[in-house]
Short mmCIF file of C-alpha atoms and ligand atoms in Angstrom, two decimals:
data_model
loop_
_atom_site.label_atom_id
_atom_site.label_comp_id
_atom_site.label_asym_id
_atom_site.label_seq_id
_atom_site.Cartn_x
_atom_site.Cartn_y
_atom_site.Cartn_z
CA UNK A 28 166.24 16.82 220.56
CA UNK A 29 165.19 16.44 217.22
CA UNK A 30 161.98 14.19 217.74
CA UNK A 31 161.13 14.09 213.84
CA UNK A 32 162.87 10.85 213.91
CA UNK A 33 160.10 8.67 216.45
CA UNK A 34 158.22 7.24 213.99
CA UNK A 35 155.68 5.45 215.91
CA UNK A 36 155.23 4.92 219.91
CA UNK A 37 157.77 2.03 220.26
CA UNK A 38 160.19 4.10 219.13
CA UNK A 39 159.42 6.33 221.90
CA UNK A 40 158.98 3.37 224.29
CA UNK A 41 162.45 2.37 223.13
CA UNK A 42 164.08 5.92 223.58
CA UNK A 43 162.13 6.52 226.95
CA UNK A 44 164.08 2.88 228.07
CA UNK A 45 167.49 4.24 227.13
CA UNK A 46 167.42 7.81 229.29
CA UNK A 47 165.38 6.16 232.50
CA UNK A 48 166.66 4.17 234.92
CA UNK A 49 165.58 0.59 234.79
CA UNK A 50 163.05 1.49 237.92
CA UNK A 51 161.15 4.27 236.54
CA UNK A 52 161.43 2.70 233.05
CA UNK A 53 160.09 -0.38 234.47
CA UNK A 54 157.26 1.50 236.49
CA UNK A 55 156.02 3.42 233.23
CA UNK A 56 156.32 0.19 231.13
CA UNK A 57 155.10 -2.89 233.76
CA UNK A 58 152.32 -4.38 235.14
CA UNK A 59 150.50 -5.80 237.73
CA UNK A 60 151.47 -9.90 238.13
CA UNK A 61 152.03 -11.58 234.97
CA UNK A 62 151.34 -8.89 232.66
CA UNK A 63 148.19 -10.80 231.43
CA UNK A 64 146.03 -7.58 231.03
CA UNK A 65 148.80 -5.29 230.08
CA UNK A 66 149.94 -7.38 227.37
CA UNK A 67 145.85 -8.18 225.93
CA UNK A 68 144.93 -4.73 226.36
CA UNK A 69 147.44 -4.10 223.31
CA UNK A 70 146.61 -7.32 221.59
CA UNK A 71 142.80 -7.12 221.92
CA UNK A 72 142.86 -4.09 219.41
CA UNK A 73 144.09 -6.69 216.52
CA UNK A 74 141.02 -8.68 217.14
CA UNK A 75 139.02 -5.33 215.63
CA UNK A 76 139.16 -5.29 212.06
CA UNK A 77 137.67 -1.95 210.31
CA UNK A 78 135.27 -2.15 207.22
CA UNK A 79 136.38 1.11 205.44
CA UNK A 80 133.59 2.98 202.33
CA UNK A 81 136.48 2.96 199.85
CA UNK A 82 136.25 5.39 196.52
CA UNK A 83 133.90 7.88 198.71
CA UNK A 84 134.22 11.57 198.02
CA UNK A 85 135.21 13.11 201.88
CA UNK A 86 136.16 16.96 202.90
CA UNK A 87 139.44 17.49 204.32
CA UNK A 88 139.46 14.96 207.85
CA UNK A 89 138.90 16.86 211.16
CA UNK A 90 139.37 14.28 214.05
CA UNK A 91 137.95 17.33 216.51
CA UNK A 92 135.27 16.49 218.50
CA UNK A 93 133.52 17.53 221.90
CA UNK A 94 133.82 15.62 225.48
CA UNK A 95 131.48 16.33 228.13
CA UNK A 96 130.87 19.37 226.31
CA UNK A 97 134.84 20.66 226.34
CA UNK A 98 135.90 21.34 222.38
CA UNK A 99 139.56 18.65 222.11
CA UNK A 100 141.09 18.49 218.79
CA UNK A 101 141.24 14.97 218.50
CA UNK A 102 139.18 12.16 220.49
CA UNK A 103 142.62 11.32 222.78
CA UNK A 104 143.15 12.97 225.63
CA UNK A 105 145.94 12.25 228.80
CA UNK A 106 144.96 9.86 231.52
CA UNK A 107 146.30 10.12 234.81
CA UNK A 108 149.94 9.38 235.39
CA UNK A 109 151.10 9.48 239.48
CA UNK A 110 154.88 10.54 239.62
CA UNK A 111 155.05 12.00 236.22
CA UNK A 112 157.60 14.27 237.91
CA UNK A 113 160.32 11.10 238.39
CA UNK A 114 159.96 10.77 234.61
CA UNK A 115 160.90 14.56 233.53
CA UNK A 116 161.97 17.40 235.47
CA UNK A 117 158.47 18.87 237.01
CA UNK A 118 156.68 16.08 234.72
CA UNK A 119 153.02 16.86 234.87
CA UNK A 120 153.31 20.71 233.78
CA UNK A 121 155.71 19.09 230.74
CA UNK A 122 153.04 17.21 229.67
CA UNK A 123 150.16 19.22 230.41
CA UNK A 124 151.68 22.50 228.61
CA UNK A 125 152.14 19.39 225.26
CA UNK A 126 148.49 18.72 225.39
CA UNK A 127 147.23 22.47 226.06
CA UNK A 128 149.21 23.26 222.88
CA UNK A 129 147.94 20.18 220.64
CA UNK A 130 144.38 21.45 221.34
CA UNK A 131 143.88 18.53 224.10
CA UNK A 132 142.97 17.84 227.78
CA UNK A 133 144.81 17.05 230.65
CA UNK A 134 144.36 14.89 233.21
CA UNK A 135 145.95 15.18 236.37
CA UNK A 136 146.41 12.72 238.99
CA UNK A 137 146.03 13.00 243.06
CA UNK A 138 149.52 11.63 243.21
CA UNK A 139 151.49 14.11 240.94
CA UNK A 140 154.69 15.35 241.89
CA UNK A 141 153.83 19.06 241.13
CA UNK A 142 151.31 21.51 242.48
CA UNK A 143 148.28 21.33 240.58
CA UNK A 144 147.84 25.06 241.00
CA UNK A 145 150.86 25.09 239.06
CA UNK A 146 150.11 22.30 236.73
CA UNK A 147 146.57 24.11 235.94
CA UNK A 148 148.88 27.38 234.65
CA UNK A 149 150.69 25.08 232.86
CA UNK A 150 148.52 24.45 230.01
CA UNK A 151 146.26 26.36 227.88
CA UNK A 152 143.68 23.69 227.07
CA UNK A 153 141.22 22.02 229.59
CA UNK A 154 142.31 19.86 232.23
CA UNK A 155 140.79 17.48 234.83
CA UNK A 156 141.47 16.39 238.28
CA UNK A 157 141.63 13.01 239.31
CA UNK A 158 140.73 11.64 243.03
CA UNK A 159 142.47 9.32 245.50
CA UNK A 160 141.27 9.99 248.66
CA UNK A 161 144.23 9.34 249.96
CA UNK A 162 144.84 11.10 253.54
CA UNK A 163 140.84 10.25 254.25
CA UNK A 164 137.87 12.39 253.50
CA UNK A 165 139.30 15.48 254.60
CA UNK A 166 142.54 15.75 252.88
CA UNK A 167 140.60 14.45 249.77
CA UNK A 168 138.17 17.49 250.43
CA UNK A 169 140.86 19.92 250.72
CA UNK A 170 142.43 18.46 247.14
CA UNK A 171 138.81 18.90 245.30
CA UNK A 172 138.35 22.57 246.84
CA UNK A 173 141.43 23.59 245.70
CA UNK A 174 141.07 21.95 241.86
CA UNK A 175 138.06 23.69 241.81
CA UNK A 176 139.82 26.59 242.98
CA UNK A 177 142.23 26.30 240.30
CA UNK A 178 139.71 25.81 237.04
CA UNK A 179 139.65 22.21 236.95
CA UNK A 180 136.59 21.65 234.79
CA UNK A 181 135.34 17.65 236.21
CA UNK A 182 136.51 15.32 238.96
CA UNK A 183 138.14 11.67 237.65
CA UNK A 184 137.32 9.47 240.37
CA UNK A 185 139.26 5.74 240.08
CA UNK A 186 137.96 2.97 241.63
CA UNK A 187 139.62 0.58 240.62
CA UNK A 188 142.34 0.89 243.42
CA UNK A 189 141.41 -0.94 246.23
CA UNK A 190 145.00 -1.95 246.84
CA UNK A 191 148.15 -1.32 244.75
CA UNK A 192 148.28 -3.58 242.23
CA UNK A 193 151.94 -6.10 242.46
CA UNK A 194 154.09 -4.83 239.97
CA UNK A 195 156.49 -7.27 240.29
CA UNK A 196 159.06 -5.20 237.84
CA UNK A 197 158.71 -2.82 240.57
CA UNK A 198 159.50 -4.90 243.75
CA UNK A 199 163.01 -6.44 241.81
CA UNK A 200 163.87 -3.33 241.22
CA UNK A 201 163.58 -1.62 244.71
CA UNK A 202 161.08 0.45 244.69
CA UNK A 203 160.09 0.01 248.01
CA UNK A 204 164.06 -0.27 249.24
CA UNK A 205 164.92 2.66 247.11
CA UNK A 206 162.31 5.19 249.19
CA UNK A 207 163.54 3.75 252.44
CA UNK A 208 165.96 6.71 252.89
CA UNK A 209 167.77 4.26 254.36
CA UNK A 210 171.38 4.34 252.65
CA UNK A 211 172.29 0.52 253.46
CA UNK A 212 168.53 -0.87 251.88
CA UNK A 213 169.36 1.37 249.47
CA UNK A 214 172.56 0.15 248.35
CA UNK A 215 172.44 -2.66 246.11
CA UNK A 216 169.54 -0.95 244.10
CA UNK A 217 171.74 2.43 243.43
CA UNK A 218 173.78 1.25 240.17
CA UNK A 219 171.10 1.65 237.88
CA UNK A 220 171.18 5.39 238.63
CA UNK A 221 174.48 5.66 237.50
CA UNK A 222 174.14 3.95 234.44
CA UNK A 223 171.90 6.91 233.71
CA UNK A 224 173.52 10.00 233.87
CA UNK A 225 171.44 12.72 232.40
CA UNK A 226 168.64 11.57 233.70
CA UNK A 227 170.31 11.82 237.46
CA UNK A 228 171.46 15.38 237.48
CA UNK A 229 167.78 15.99 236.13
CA UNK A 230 166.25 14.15 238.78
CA UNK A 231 168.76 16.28 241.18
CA UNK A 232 168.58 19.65 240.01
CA UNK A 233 164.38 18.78 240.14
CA UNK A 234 165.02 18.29 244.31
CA UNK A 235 165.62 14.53 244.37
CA UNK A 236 162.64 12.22 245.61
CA UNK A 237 159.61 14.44 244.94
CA UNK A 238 156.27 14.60 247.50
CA UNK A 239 153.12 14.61 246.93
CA UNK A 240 152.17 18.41 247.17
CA UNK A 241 148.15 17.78 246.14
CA UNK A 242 147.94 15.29 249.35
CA UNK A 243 148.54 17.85 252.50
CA UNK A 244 148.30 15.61 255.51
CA UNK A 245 148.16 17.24 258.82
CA UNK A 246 151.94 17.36 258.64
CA UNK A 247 152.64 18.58 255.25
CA UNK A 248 152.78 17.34 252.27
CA UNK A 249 152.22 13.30 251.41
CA UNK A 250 156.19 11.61 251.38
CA UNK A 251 156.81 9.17 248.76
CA UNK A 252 157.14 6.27 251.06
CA UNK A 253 153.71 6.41 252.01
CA UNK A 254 152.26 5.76 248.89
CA UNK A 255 151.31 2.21 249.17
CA UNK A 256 149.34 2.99 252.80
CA UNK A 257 148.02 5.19 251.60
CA UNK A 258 146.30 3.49 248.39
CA UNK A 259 145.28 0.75 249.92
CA UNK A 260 143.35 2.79 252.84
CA UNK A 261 141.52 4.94 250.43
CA UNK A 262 139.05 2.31 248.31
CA UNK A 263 136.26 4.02 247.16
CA UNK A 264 132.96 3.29 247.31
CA UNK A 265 129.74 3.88 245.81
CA UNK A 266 129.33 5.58 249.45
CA UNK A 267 131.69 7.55 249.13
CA UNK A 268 130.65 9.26 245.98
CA UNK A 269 127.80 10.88 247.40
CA UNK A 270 130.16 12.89 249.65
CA UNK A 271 132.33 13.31 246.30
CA UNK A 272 129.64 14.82 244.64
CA UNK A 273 128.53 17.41 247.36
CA UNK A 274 132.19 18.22 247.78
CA UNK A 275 132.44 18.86 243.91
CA UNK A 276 129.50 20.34 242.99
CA UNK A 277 130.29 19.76 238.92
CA UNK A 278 130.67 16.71 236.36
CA UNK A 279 132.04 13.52 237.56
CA UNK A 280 133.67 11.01 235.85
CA UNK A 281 133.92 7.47 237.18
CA UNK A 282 136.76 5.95 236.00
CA UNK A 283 137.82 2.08 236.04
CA UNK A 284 134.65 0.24 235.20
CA UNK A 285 135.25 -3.07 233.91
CA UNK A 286 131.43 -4.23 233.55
CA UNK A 287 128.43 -2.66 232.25
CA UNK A 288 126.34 -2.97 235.99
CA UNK A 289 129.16 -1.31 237.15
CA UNK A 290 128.81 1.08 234.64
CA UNK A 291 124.90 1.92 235.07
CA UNK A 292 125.59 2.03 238.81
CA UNK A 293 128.14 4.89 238.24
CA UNK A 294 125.62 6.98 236.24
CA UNK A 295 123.41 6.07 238.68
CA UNK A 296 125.47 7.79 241.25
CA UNK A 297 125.54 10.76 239.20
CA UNK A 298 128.46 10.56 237.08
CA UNK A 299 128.19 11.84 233.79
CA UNK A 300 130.66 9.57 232.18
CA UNK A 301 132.58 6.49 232.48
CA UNK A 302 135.96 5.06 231.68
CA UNK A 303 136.49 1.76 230.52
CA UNK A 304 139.50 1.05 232.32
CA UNK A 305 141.65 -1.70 234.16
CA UNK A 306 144.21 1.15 234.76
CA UNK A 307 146.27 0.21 231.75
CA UNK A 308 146.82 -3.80 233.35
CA UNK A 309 148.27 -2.67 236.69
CA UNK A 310 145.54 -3.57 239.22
CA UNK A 311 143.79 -6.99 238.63
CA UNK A 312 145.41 -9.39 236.18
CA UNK A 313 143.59 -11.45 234.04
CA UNK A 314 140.60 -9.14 233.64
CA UNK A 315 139.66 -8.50 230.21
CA UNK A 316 140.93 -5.96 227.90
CA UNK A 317 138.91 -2.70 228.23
CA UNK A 318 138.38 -2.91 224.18
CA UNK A 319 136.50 -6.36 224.63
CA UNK A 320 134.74 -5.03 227.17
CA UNK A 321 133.35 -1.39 225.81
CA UNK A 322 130.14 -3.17 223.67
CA UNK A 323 129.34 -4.74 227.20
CA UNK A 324 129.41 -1.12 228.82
CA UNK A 325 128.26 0.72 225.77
CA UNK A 326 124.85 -1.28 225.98
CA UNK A 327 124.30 -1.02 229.29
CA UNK A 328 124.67 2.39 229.81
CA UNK A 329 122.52 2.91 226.56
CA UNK A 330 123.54 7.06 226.08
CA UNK A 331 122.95 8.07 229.52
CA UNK A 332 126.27 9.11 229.80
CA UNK A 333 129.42 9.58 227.95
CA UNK A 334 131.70 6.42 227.72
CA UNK A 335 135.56 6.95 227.18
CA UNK A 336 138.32 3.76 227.06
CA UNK A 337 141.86 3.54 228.32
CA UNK A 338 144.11 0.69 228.27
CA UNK A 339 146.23 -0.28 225.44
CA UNK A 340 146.20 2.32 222.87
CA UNK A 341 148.95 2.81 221.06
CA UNK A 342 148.49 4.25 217.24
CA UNK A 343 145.50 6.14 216.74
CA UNK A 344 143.51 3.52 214.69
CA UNK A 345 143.32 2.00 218.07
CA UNK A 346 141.33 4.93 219.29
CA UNK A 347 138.97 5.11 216.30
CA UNK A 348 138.18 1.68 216.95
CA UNK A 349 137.13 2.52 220.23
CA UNK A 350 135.24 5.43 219.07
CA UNK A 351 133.64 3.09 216.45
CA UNK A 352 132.60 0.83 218.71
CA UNK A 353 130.79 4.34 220.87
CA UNK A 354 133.87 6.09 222.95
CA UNK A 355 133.43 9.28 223.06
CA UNK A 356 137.30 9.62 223.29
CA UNK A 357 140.35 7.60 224.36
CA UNK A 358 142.69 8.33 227.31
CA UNK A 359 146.50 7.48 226.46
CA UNK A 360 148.55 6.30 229.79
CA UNK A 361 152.26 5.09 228.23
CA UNK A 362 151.93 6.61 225.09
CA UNK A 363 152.46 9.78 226.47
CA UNK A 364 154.59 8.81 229.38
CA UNK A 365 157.05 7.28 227.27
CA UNK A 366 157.37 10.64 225.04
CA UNK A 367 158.07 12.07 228.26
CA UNK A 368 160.46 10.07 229.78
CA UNK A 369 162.21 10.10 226.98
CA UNK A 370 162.13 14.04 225.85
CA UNK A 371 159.60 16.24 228.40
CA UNK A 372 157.36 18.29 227.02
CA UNK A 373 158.88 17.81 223.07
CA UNK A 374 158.48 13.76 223.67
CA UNK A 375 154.89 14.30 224.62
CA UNK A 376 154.30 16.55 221.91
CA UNK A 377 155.39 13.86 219.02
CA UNK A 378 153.19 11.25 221.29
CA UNK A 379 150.37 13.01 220.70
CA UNK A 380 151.11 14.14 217.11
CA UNK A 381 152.27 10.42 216.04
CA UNK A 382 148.60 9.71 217.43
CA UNK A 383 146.88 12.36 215.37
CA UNK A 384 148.57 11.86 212.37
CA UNK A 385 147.47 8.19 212.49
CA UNK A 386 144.00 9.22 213.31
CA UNK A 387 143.62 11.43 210.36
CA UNK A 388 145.08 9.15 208.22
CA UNK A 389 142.96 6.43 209.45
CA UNK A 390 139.66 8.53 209.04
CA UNK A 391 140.92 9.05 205.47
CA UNK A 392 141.35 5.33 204.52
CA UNK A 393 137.59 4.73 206.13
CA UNK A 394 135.75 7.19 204.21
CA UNK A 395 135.14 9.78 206.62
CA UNK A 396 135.63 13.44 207.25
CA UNK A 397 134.25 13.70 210.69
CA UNK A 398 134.08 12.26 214.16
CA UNK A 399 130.55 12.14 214.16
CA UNK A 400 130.72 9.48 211.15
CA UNK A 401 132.53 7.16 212.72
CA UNK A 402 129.84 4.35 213.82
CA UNK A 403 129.91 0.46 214.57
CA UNK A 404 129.17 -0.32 210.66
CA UNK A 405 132.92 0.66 210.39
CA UNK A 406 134.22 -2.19 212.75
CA UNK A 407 133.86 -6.25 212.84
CA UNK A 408 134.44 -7.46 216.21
CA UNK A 409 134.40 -11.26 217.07
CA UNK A 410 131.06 -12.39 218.28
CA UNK A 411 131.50 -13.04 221.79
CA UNK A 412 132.29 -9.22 222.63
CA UNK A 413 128.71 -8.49 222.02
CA UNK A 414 126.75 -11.55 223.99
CA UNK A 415 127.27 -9.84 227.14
CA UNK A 416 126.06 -6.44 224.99
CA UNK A 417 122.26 -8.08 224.52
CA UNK A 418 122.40 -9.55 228.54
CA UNK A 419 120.21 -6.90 230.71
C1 FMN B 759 153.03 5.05 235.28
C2 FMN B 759 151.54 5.08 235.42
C3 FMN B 759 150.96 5.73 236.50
C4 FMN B 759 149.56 5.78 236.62
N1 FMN B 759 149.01 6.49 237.65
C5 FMN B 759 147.66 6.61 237.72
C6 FMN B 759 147.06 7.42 238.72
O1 FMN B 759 147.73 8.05 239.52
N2 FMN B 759 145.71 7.47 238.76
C7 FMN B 759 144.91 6.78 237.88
O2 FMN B 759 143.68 6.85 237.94
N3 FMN B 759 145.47 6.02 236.91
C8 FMN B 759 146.80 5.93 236.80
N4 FMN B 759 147.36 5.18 235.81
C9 FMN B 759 146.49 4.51 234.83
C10 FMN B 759 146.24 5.42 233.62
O3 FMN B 759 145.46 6.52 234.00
C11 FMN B 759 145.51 4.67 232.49
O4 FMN B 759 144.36 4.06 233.02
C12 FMN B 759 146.40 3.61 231.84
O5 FMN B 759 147.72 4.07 231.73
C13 FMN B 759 145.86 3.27 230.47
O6 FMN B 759 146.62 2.28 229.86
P1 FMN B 759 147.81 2.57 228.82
O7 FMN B 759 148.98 2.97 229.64
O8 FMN B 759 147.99 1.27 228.13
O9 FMN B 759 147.37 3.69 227.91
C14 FMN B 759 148.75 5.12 235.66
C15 FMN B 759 149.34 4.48 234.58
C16 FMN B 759 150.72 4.46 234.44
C17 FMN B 759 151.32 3.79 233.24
#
């Protein structure tokens, strides 16, 4: 597929909705209850405005920069996407070989649809595993000895996941029903498959209705239809990543911190960076988006650790922003999934390079050559993002 012709994410987005079928479309693109987050996570970016050094004499723009001391060509890496594999024929290694190749890392998630032995092989560029501890402590213990095993380089853990979220795209659409394996539930859900063709006899000739290989319960691997059980008996807690941390035994990353005590109590706990994060608008609604929230968290952690931002990025100004306002780096959820649903590894590949090309650009039109120069004197934000900043 000639993918020259995306111009910018939405056309992605766009292409992603015409090869998926409306319930994996829907489960990329939706979010939790009325869509309050998801949608202001995008919007919130528009409330930034930059204050670019016009007519300033800048070397060639290099967007590389350094995360938790791993060299990444740009400051956007890939967040965690579960079932990546319902997306694209053995989805996570498509999109993990993409971001090896564009000089990026990948981030894998607990509930991935391939091995992440094989995922790991996959690309040549760093990678990180995320935790669920789904299965209890020691299933979770088995899945962090063996991404250690397999050169993982830190340990994501989300916490923002107490329950699944209500996707309510995802409950009209069947997900639950469509799982059931049972043929009659089933039923009135199946037409949407048909309507998409290719992406069927993908889906078939990838084994049908993938498990979760990186979750080995006592009697194999994780089924599908367990998924929601299993989320919602596997909160984590600040207890629990003490036990994390032994099991480990190298950089943690706490990931779905929406307030900056939160924050301070991860570093606290030994993490050695945070992510912004309300997991892209799919857990709590109405919480605010991670942008309005990153002066909150950037102040409270006050450079103890490294602070990164998901939710809502979409064109890589949005990520400067962020690193403006003092990411280190953003992680892109949909971006990337869309490129992948609607092209594997090749779709990925312009997601990221649509991003990068923006970025450049963007670092261009401010005045700088480097990473390093982008600072807060770059960025007006409206005034009530940084009361909570000056609150101890
Ligand atoms: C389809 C989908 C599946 C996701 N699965 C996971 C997951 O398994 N673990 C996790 O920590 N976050 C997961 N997330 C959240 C992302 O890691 C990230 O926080 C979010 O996508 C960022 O928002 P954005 O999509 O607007 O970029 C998922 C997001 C999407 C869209």
């Amino acid at each position: 597929m000639n993918t020259s012709r995306f111009v910018n994410i939405s056309d992605l987005r766009l292409a992603a909705k015409r090869r998926l079928p409306r319930s994996v479309f829907d489960y990329i693109d939706g979010g939790a209850d009325g869509e309050i987050t998801l949608r202001e996570n995008v919007r919130a970016f528009e409330d930034v405005v930059f204050r670019p050094r016009c007519a300033v004499e800048t070397a060639p723009a290099d967007p590389a920069t350094i995360v938790l001391g791993t060299p990444i060509s740009m400051p956007i890496v890939l967040a965690p996407v579960g079932s990546s594999r319902m997306f694209w024929p053995r989805g996570e290694e498509a999109a993990a070989r993409a971001a090896g190749a564009a000089g990026t890392l990948y981030c894998l998630s607990t509930l991935s649809g391939c091995r992440l032995e094989d995922v790991r092989k996959a690309t040549t560029g760093p990678a990180w595993f995320q935790l669920y501890i789904c299965g209890g402590r020691d299933v979770a213990t088995a899945g962090i000895q063996r991404a250690k095993q397999a050169g993982y380089s830190a340990l994501v853990v989300t916490i923002d996941t107490a329950v699944a979220g209500l996707r309510e795209r995802d409950a009209r659409n069947g997900a639950k029903e469509l799982v059931s394996g049972n043929l009659g539930t089933m039923l009135p859900f199946l037409p949407q498959f048909f309507a998409r063709p290719r992406w069927l006899l993908d889906y078939l000739r990838d084994g049908g209705l993938m498990k979760f290989p990186n979750v080995v319960l006592p009697d194999g691997p994780m089924p599908y239809t367990d998924v929601t059980a299993a989320l919602a008996a596997a909160a984590v807690t600040w207890h629990d990543l003490r036990w994390i941390r032994d099991a480990w035994d190298g950089p943690i990353i706490v990931k779905g911190v929406h307030r900056g005590d939160d924050a301070r109590r991860a570093v606290d706990e030994g993490a050695l960076a945070v992510v912004v994060s309300n997991h892209g608008g799919r857990q709590l609604d109405g919480v605010a988006a991670t942008i309005r929230v990153l002066p909150e968290v950037v102040a409270a952690v006050g450079g103890r650790a490294e602070i990164m931002l998901d939710g809502g990025v979409r064109r890589g100004a949005d990520a400067l922003k962020a690193v403006c306002l003092g990411a280190r780096a953003v992680m892109i959820g949909r971006a990337y999934a869309y490129g992948l649903g609607a092209a594997g590894t090749p779709g990925v590949t312009r997601a990221i390079e649509i991003l990068r090309e923006d970025v450049v650009r963007t670092m261009k039109l401010l005045g700088v050559s480097s990473v390093n120069e982008l600072d807060r004197s770059l960025v007006e934000v409206p005034t009530a993002w940084t009361a909570r900043a000056s609150i101890p």
